[in-house]
Tab-separated table of C-alpha atoms in Angstrom:
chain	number	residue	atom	x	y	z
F	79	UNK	CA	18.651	10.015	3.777
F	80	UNK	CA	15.632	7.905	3.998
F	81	UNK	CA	12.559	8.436	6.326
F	82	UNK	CA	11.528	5.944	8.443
F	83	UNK	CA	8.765	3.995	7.247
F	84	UNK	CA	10.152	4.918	3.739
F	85	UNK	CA	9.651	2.781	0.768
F	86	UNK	CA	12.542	1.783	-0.742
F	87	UNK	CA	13.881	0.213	-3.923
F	88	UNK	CA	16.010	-2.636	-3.807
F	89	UNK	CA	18.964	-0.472	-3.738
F	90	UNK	CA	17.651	1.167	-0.812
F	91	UNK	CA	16.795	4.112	-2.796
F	92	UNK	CA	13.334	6.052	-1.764
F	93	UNK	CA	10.553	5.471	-4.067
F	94	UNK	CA	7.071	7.596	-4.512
F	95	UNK	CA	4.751	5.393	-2.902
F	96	UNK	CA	1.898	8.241	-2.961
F	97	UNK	CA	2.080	9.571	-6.138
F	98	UNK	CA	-1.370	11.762	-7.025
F	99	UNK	CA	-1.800	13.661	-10.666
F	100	UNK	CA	-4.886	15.404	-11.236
F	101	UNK	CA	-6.179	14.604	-14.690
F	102	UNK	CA	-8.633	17.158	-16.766
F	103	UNK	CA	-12.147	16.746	-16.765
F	104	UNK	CA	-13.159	14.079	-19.545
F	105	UNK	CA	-9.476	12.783	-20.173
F	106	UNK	CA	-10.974	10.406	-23.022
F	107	UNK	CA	-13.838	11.054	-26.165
F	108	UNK	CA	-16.169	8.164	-26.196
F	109	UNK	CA	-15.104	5.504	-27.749
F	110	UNK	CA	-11.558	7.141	-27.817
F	111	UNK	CA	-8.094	6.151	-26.486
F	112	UNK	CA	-6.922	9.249	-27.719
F	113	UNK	CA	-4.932	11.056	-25.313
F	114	UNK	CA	-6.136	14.595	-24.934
F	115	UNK	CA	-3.844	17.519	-24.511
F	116	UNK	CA	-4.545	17.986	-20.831
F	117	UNK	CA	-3.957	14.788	-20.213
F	118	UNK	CA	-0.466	14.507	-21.927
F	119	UNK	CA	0.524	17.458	-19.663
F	120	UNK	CA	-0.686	15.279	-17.273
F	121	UNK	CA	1.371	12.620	-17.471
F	122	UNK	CA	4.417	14.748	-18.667
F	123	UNK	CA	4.045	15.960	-14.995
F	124	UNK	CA	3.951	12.553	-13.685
F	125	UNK	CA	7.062	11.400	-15.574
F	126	UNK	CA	9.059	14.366	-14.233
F	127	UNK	CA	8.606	13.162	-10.938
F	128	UNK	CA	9.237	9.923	-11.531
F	129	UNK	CA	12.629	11.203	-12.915
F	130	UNK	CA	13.205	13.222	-10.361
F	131	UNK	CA	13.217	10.331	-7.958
F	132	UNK	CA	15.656	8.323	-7.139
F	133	UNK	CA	14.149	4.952	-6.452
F	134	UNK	CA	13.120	2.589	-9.179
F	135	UNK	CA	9.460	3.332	-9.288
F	136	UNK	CA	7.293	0.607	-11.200
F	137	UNK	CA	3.848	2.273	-12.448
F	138	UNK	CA	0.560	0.671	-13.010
F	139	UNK	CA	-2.044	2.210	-15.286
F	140	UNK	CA	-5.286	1.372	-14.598
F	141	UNK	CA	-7.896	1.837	-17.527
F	142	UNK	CA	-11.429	2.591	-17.101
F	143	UNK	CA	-14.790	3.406	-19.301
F	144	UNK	CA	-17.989	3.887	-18.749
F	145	UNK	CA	-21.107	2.076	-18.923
F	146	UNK	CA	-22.005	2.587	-22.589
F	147	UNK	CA	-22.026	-0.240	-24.979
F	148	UNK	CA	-21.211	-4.305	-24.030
F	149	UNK	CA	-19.125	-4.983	-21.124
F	150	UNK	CA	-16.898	-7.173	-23.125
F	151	UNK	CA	-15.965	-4.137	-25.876
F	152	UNK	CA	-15.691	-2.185	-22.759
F	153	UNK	CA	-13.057	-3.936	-20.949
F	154	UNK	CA	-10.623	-3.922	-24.238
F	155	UNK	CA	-10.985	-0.254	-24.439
F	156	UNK	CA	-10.196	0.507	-21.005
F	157	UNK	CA	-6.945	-1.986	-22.191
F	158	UNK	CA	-6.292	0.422	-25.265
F	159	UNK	CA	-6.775	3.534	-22.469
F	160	UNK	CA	-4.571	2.337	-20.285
F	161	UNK	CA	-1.720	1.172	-23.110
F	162	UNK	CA	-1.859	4.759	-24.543
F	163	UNK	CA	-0.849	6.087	-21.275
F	164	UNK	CA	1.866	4.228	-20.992
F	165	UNK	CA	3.380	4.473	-24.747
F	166	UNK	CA	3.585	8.191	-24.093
F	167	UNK	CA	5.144	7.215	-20.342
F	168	UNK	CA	7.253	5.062	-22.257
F	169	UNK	CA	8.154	7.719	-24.790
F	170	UNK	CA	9.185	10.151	-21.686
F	171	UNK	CA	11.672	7.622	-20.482
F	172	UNK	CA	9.561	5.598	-18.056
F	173	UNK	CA	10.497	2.109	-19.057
F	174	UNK	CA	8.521	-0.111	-15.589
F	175	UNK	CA	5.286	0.009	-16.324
F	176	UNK	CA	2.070	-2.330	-16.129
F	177	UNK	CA	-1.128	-1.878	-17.653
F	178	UNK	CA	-4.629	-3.251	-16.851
F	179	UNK	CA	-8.490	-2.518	-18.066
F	180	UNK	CA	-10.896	-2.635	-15.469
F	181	UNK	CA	-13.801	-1.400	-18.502
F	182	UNK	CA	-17.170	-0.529	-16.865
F	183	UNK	CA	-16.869	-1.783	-13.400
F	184	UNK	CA	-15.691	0.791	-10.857
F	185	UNK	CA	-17.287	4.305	-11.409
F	186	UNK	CA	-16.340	6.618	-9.785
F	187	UNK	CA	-19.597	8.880	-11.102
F	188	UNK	CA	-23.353	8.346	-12.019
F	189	UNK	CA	-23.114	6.736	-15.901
F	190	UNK	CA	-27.435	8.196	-16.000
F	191	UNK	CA	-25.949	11.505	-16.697
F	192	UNK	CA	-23.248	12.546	-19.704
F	193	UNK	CA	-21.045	14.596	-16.897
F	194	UNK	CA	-20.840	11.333	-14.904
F	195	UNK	CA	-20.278	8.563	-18.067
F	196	UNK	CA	-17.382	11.499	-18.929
F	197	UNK	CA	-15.691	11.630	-15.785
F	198	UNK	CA	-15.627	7.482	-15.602
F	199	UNK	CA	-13.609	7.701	-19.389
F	200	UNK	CA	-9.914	7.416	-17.171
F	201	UNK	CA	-6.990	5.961	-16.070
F	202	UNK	CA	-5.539	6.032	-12.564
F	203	UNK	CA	-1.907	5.319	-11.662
F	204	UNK	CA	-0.260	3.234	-9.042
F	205	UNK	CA	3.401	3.663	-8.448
F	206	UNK	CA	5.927	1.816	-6.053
């Protein structure tokens, strides 16, 4: 049965609408779009629970760096971050997915410091 207010698919199936993962520290090198081992645990988490649903859930991967180097070279590796997510989504069985590089421009620390530039290196997820 499904909750009022629910989101549903259009097969009237519930979908995750508030899906949260908590990534590890520093989920990407510099420069990299290597996907660490935390990480990949991660996401294996995230594409259980997709499975586990039974709506049609559509996921978004939003890829971000920080403010090191141009903002152009930025933006495609925040592309590249955001693609390797989803190629090991993919390879999990999670076939509805959309990818997009936001590069330099929404930290969510200070990039002065090495702690804060390494927590910006991420991706965040959307799912409905």
């Amino acid at each position: 049965m499904v909750g009022a207010g629910a989101k549903v698919d259009a097969d009237g199936c519930e979908i995750i609408e508030n899906l949260t993962i908590d990534l590890v520290e520093g989920e990407f090198a510099f420069d990299s779009a290597e996907l660490k081992p935390g990480t990949k645990a991660a996401l294996d988490d995230l594409a259980n629970q997709i499975q586990e649903s039974r709506g049609n859930e559509a996921v978004t991967i939003i890829g971000h760096t920080d403010s090191t180097g141009p903002e152009e070279y930025n933006l495609a590796l925040s592309v590249r971050r955001a693609q390797s997510a989803a190629d090991y989504l993919e390879a999990q069985g999670i076939t509805d997915i959309t990818v997009e590089g936001m590069g330099e421009a929404q930290p969510i620390a200070d990039n002065a410091t090495p702690q804060g530039r390494a927590k910006n290196r991420r991706i965040e997820f959307k799912v409905n």
